[in-house]
Amino acid sequence: TIEEMLRILPALEKQEEFIEIFIDPTQILFKTQTVQAVSRLIDGNFPEYEPIIPKNTEMEIVVSRSELINALKLTSSFSGRANDISFILGENKKHIELYSGDASLGEGRYKVSARIKGDGASSLTFNWRYFLDGLKVFDSEEVTIGINAPDKPVVIKTQEEPLLIYIVMPIKN
């Protein structure tokens, strides 16, 4: 929560807004005229998350973040209730194709240029909303998508922000 507030504060400074802080034993509230942020204390120990973060990946896909965001937004309109979009590797490892289809909505395909290293699954399906949330976290132009297997967590990261990673699970077909 503190990191999020540090990101928001420069914008508030320009508007000369004051920030009020309310604290009780289980939560903290940061409040301005335009923003409210609440953080709650986790009861007990923070869960072990390190085991789910892959240390290495068999395949890495480097792609333009903005182009992938646009592709997700365009193909998501053909996604069904599961919000599923398939990422299909191009035959020559020079692009990925996003595919979404629903019997009542039709289907959409969008190719995105990519640099693909290594071998792995030729197709993975994701909840596009979760994938898009991850892409929006980063500021850099390119993202690296690290893949091991269709049933393993996928890592999204950038060269510019080495400490920031986003984990998303593929949907089982």
PDB file of C-alpha atoms in Angstrom:
ATOM      1  CA  THR A   1       0.000   0.000   0.000  1.00  0.00           C
ATOM      2  CA  ILE A   2       2.856   2.360   0.814  1.00  0.00           C
ATOM      3  CA  GLU A   3       4.416   1.745  -2.608  1.00  0.00           C
ATOM      4  CA  GLU A   4       1.084   2.492  -4.271  1.00  0.00           C
ATOM      5  CA  MET A   5       0.742   5.739  -2.313  1.00  0.00           C
ATOM      6  CA  LEU A   6       4.300   6.741  -3.271  1.00  0.00           C
ATOM      7  CA  ARG A   7       3.273   6.280  -6.901  1.00  0.00           C
ATOM      8  CA  ILE A   8       0.136   8.417  -6.421  1.00  0.00           C
ATOM      9  CA  LEU A   9       1.669  11.208  -4.310  1.00  0.00           C
ATOM     10  CA  PRO A  10       3.480  13.083  -7.127  1.00  0.00           C
ATOM     11  CA  ALA A  11       0.150  13.583  -8.929  1.00  0.00           C
ATOM     12  CA  LEU A  12      -1.463  14.845  -5.735  1.00  0.00           C
ATOM     13  CA  GLU A  13       1.407  17.259  -5.141  1.00  0.00           C
ATOM     14  CA  LYS A  14       0.673  18.973  -8.473  1.00  0.00           C
ATOM     15  CA  GLN A  15      -2.953  19.473  -7.424  1.00  0.00           C
ATOM     16  CA  GLU A  16      -1.895  20.676  -3.956  1.00  0.00           C
ATOM     17  CA  GLU A  17      -4.166  18.137  -2.266  1.00  0.00           C
ATOM     18  CA  PHE A  18      -3.776  17.169   1.359  1.00  0.00           C
ATOM     19  CA  ILE A  19      -3.723  13.562   2.462  1.00  0.00           C
ATOM     20  CA  GLU A  20      -5.472  12.339   5.605  1.00  0.00           C
ATOM     21  CA  ILE A  21      -4.304   9.145   7.293  1.00  0.00           C
ATOM     22  CA  PHE A  22      -6.601   7.106   9.549  1.00  0.00           C
ATOM     23  CA  ILE A  23      -5.174   4.177  11.504  1.00  0.00           C
ATOM     24  CA  ASP A  24      -6.749   1.480  13.648  1.00  0.00           C
ATOM     25  CA  PRO A  25      -5.321  -1.848  14.876  1.00  0.00           C
ATOM     26  CA  THR A  26      -6.329  -3.789  11.734  1.00  0.00           C
ATOM     27  CA  GLN A  27      -6.237  -1.284   8.861  1.00  0.00           C
ATOM     28  CA  ILE A  28      -5.003   2.043   7.532  1.00  0.00           C
ATOM     29  CA  LEU A  29      -6.851   4.505   5.282  1.00  0.00           C
ATOM     30  CA  PHE A  30      -5.199   7.127   3.072  1.00  0.00           C
ATOM     31  CA  LYS A  31      -7.765   9.695   1.918  1.00  0.00           C
ATOM     32  CA  THR A  32      -7.679  12.739  -0.368  1.00  0.00           C
ATOM     33  CA  GLN A  33     -10.421  14.585  -2.230  1.00  0.00           C
ATOM     34  CA  THR A  34      -9.961  12.269  -5.214  1.00  0.00           C
ATOM     35  CA  VAL A  35      -8.350   9.054  -3.899  1.00  0.00           C
ATOM     36  CA  GLN A  36      -8.993   6.579  -1.092  1.00  0.00           C
ATOM     37  CA  ALA A  37      -6.705   3.623  -0.359  1.00  0.00           C
ATOM     38  CA  VAL A  38      -7.338   1.068   2.376  1.00  0.00           C
ATOM     39  CA  SER A  39      -4.883  -1.561   3.529  1.00  0.00           C
ATOM     40  CA  ARG A  40      -5.829  -4.333   5.940  1.00  0.00           C
ATOM     41  CA  LEU A  41      -3.479  -6.205   8.246  1.00  0.00           C
ATOM     42  CA  ILE A  42      -3.197  -9.877   7.366  1.00  0.00           C
ATOM     43  CA  ASP A  43      -4.013 -12.004  10.378  1.00  0.00           C
ATOM     44  CA  GLY A  44      -1.225 -14.542  10.823  1.00  0.00           C
ATOM     45  CA  ASN A  45       1.865 -15.146   8.742  1.00  0.00           C
ATOM     46  CA  PHE A  46       2.114 -13.969   5.166  1.00  0.00           C
ATOM     47  CA  PRO A  47       1.626 -16.991   2.868  1.00  0.00           C
ATOM     48  CA  GLU A  48       4.660 -18.650   1.266  1.00  0.00           C
ATOM     49  CA  TYR A  49       4.633 -17.393  -2.315  1.00  0.00           C
ATOM     50  CA  GLU A  50       8.206 -18.165  -3.408  1.00  0.00           C
ATOM     51  CA  PRO A  51       7.485 -21.817  -4.360  1.00  0.00           C
ATOM     52  CA  ILE A  52       4.997 -20.783  -7.077  1.00  0.00           C
ATOM     53  CA  ILE A  53       7.390 -18.348  -8.789  1.00  0.00           C
ATOM     54  CA  PRO A  54       9.344 -20.219 -11.477  1.00  0.00           C
ATOM     55  CA  LYS A  55      13.118 -19.775 -11.101  1.00  0.00           C
ATOM     56  CA  ASN A  56      13.743 -20.560 -14.796  1.00  0.00           C
ATOM     57  CA  THR A  57      11.545 -20.852 -17.858  1.00  0.00           C
ATOM     58  CA  GLU A  58      11.840 -23.140 -20.883  1.00  0.00           C
ATOM     59  CA  MET A  59      10.557 -20.520 -23.306  1.00  0.00           C
ATOM     60  CA  GLU A  60      10.619 -16.720 -23.311  1.00  0.00           C
ATOM     61  CA  ILE A  61       8.492 -14.493 -25.505  1.00  0.00           C
ATOM     62  CA  VAL A  62       9.549 -10.843 -25.799  1.00  0.00           C
ATOM     63  CA  VAL A  63       6.761  -8.657 -27.130  1.00  0.00           C
ATOM     64  CA  SER A  64       5.661  -5.016 -27.286  1.00  0.00           C
ATOM     65  CA  ARG A  65       3.549  -4.373 -24.210  1.00  0.00           C
ATOM     66  CA  SER A  66       1.305  -1.797 -25.913  1.00  0.00           C
ATOM     67  CA  GLU A  67       0.760  -4.011 -28.965  1.00  0.00           C
ATOM     68  CA  LEU A  68      -0.156  -6.975 -26.750  1.00  0.00           C
ATOM     69  CA  ILE A  69      -2.562  -4.807 -24.729  1.00  0.00           C
ATOM     70  CA  ASN A  70      -4.273  -3.692 -27.959  1.00  0.00           C
ATOM     71  CA  ALA A  71      -4.457  -7.284 -29.214  1.00  0.00           C
ATOM     72  CA  LEU A  72      -6.021  -8.450 -25.946  1.00  0.00           C
ATOM     73  CA  LYS A  73      -8.604  -5.682 -26.034  1.00  0.00           C
ATOM     74  CA  LEU A  74      -9.550  -6.403 -29.649  1.00  0.00           C
ATOM     75  CA  THR A  75      -9.817 -10.181 -29.339  1.00  0.00           C
ATOM     76  CA  SER A  76     -11.513 -10.084 -25.928  1.00  0.00           C
ATOM     77  CA  SER A  77     -14.742  -8.889 -27.538  1.00  0.00           C
ATOM     78  CA  PHE A  78     -15.146 -12.415 -28.955  1.00  0.00           C
ATOM     79  CA  SER A  79     -14.424 -14.124 -25.656  1.00  0.00           C
ATOM     80  CA  GLY A  80     -17.137 -16.123 -23.941  1.00  0.00           C
ATOM     81  CA  ARG A  81     -18.159 -16.159 -20.306  1.00  0.00           C
ATOM     82  CA  ALA A  82     -14.822 -17.676 -19.252  1.00  0.00           C
ATOM     83  CA  ASN A  83     -12.949 -14.630 -20.637  1.00  0.00           C
ATOM     84  CA  ASP A  84     -10.592 -17.044 -22.386  1.00  0.00           C
ATOM     85  CA  ILE A  85      -8.075 -16.089 -25.051  1.00  0.00           C
ATOM     86  CA  SER A  86      -5.563 -18.507 -26.561  1.00  0.00           C
ATOM     87  CA  PHE A  87      -1.970 -17.527 -27.266  1.00  0.00           C
ATOM     88  CA  ILE A  88      -0.723 -19.589 -30.228  1.00  0.00           C
ATOM     89  CA  LEU A  89       2.948 -19.596 -31.241  1.00  0.00           C
ATOM     90  CA  GLY A  90       3.677 -18.738 -34.852  1.00  0.00           C
ATOM     91  CA  GLU A  91       5.364 -21.494 -36.877  1.00  0.00           C
ATOM     92  CA  ASN A  92       8.518 -19.453 -37.458  1.00  0.00           C
ATOM     93  CA  LYS A  93       8.763 -18.145 -33.842  1.00  0.00           C
ATOM     94  CA  LYS A  94       8.394 -14.568 -35.088  1.00  0.00           C
ATOM     95  CA  HIS A  95       4.914 -13.876 -33.746  1.00  0.00           C
ATOM     96  CA  ILE A  96       2.186 -15.026 -31.409  1.00  0.00           C
ATOM     97  CA  GLU A  97      -1.433 -15.179 -32.449  1.00  0.00           C
ATOM     98  CA  LEU A  98      -4.219 -14.345 -30.027  1.00  0.00           C
ATOM     99  CA  TYR A  99      -7.445 -16.207 -30.686  1.00  0.00           C
ATOM    100  CA  SER A 100     -10.832 -15.914 -29.050  1.00  0.00           C
ATOM    101  CA  GLY A 101     -14.092 -17.423 -30.171  1.00  0.00           C
ATOM    102  CA  ASP A 102     -17.626 -18.004 -28.994  1.00  0.00           C
ATOM    103  CA  ALA A 103     -20.508 -19.604 -30.907  1.00  0.00           C
ATOM    104  CA  SER A 104     -22.793 -16.624 -30.298  1.00  0.00           C
ATOM    105  CA  LEU A 105     -20.149 -13.874 -30.665  1.00  0.00           C
ATOM    106  CA  GLY A 106     -17.962 -15.075 -33.517  1.00  0.00           C
ATOM    107  CA  GLU A 107     -14.191 -15.252 -33.429  1.00  0.00           C
ATOM    108  CA  GLY A 108     -11.217 -12.938 -33.522  1.00  0.00           C
ATOM    109  CA  ARG A 109      -7.540 -13.426 -34.337  1.00  0.00           C
ATOM    110  CA  TYR A 110      -4.695 -10.965 -33.944  1.00  0.00           C
ATOM    111  CA  LYS A 111      -0.989 -11.506 -34.660  1.00  0.00           C
ATOM    112  CA  VAL A 112       1.638  -9.760 -32.553  1.00  0.00           C
ATOM    113  CA  SER A 113       5.319  -9.639 -33.554  1.00  0.00           C
ATOM    114  CA  ALA A 114       7.514 -11.372 -30.992  1.00  0.00           C
ATOM    115  CA  ARG A 115      10.993 -12.723 -30.318  1.00  0.00           C
ATOM    116  CA  ILE A 116      10.640 -16.286 -29.064  1.00  0.00           C
ATOM    117  CA  LYS A 117      13.519 -18.202 -27.437  1.00  0.00           C
ATOM    118  CA  GLY A 118      13.408 -21.815 -26.327  1.00  0.00           C
ATOM    119  CA  ASP A 119      10.770 -24.480 -26.710  1.00  0.00           C
ATOM    120  CA  GLY A 120       7.556 -25.136 -24.870  1.00  0.00           C
ATOM    121  CA  ALA A 121       3.811 -25.293 -25.281  1.00  0.00           C
ATOM    122  CA  SER A 122       2.607 -24.232 -28.726  1.00  0.00           C
ATOM    123  CA  SER A 123      -0.657 -22.894 -27.290  1.00  0.00           C
ATOM    124  CA  LEU A 124      -1.791 -21.566 -23.909  1.00  0.00           C
ATOM    125  CA  THR A 125      -5.155 -20.168 -22.851  1.00  0.00           C
ATOM    126  CA  PHE A 126      -5.564 -17.369 -20.300  1.00  0.00           C
ATOM    127  CA  ASN A 127      -8.302 -15.338 -18.700  1.00  0.00           C
ATOM    128  CA  TRP A 128      -7.674 -12.162 -20.689  1.00  0.00           C
ATOM    129  CA  ARG A 129      -8.714  -9.910 -17.802  1.00  0.00           C
ATOM    130  CA  TYR A 130      -6.022 -11.314 -15.503  1.00  0.00           C
ATOM    131  CA  PHE A 131      -3.399 -11.149 -18.249  1.00  0.00           C
ATOM    132  CA  LEU A 132      -4.320  -7.550 -19.078  1.00  0.00           C
ATOM    133  CA  ASP A 133      -4.163  -6.570 -15.386  1.00  0.00           C
ATOM    134  CA  GLY A 134      -0.592  -7.852 -15.338  1.00  0.00           C
ATOM    135  CA  LEU A 135       0.470  -5.948 -18.435  1.00  0.00           C
ATOM    136  CA  LYS A 136      -0.908  -2.694 -17.029  1.00  0.00           C
ATOM    137  CA  VAL A 137       1.395  -2.948 -13.998  1.00  0.00           C
ATOM    138  CA  PHE A 138       4.508  -2.368 -16.100  1.00  0.00           C
ATOM    139  CA  ASP A 139       5.745   0.892 -17.616  1.00  0.00           C
ATOM    140  CA  SER A 140       8.313  -0.394 -20.112  1.00  0.00           C
ATOM    141  CA  GLU A 141       7.743  -0.821 -23.842  1.00  0.00           C
ATOM    142  CA  GLU A 142       8.552  -4.548 -23.942  1.00  0.00           C
ATOM    143  CA  VAL A 143       7.595  -7.415 -21.640  1.00  0.00           C
ATOM    144  CA  THR A 144       9.029 -10.906 -21.378  1.00  0.00           C
ATOM    145  CA  ILE A 145       6.589 -13.783 -20.927  1.00  0.00           C
ATOM    146  CA  GLY A 146       8.270 -16.827 -19.370  1.00  0.00           C
ATOM    147  CA  ILE A 147       6.580 -20.199 -19.954  1.00  0.00           C
ATOM    148  CA  ASN A 148       7.326 -23.727 -18.709  1.00  0.00           C
ATOM    149  CA  ALA A 149       4.231 -25.870 -19.337  1.00  0.00           C
ATOM    150  CA  PRO A 150       0.469 -25.434 -19.897  1.00  0.00           C
ATOM    151  CA  ASP A 151      -0.250 -26.324 -16.255  1.00  0.00           C
ATOM    152  CA  LYS A 152       2.496 -24.186 -14.662  1.00  0.00           C
ATOM    153  CA  PRO A 153       2.531 -20.496 -13.659  1.00  0.00           C
ATOM    154  CA  VAL A 154       3.585 -18.014 -16.348  1.00  0.00           C
ATOM    155  CA  VAL A 155       5.893 -15.120 -15.441  1.00  0.00           C
ATOM    156  CA  ILE A 156       5.580 -11.640 -16.944  1.00  0.00           C
ATOM    157  CA  LYS A 157       8.546  -9.324 -16.340  1.00  0.00           C
ATOM    158  CA  THR A 158      10.675  -6.609 -17.949  1.00  0.00           C
ATOM    159  CA  GLN A 159      14.375  -5.815 -18.277  1.00  0.00           C
ATOM    160  CA  GLU A 160      13.840  -2.314 -16.858  1.00  0.00           C
ATOM    161  CA  GLU A 161      12.031  -3.420 -13.691  1.00  0.00           C
ATOM    162  CA  PRO A 162      13.858  -6.590 -12.540  1.00  0.00           C
ATOM    163  CA  LEU A 163      12.208  -6.698  -9.104  1.00  0.00           C
ATOM    164  CA  LEU A 164       8.674  -6.514 -10.493  1.00  0.00           C
ATOM    165  CA  ILE A 165       7.076  -9.741 -11.719  1.00  0.00           C
ATOM    166  CA  TYR A 166       3.499 -10.786 -12.422  1.00  0.00           C
ATOM    167  CA  ILE A 167       2.361 -14.398 -12.190  1.00  0.00           C
ATOM    168  CA  VAL A 168      -0.658 -15.677 -14.129  1.00  0.00           C
ATOM    169  CA  MET A 169      -1.957 -19.231 -14.465  1.00  0.00           C
ATOM    170  CA  PRO A 170      -3.091 -20.609 -17.815  1.00  0.00           C
ATOM    171  CA  ILE A 171      -6.632 -21.979 -18.068  1.00  0.00           C
ATOM    172  CA  LYS A 172      -6.868 -25.715 -18.667  1.00  0.00           C
ATOM    173  CA  ASN A 173      -8.312 -26.500 -22.095  1.00  0.00           C
TER     174      ASN A 173
END
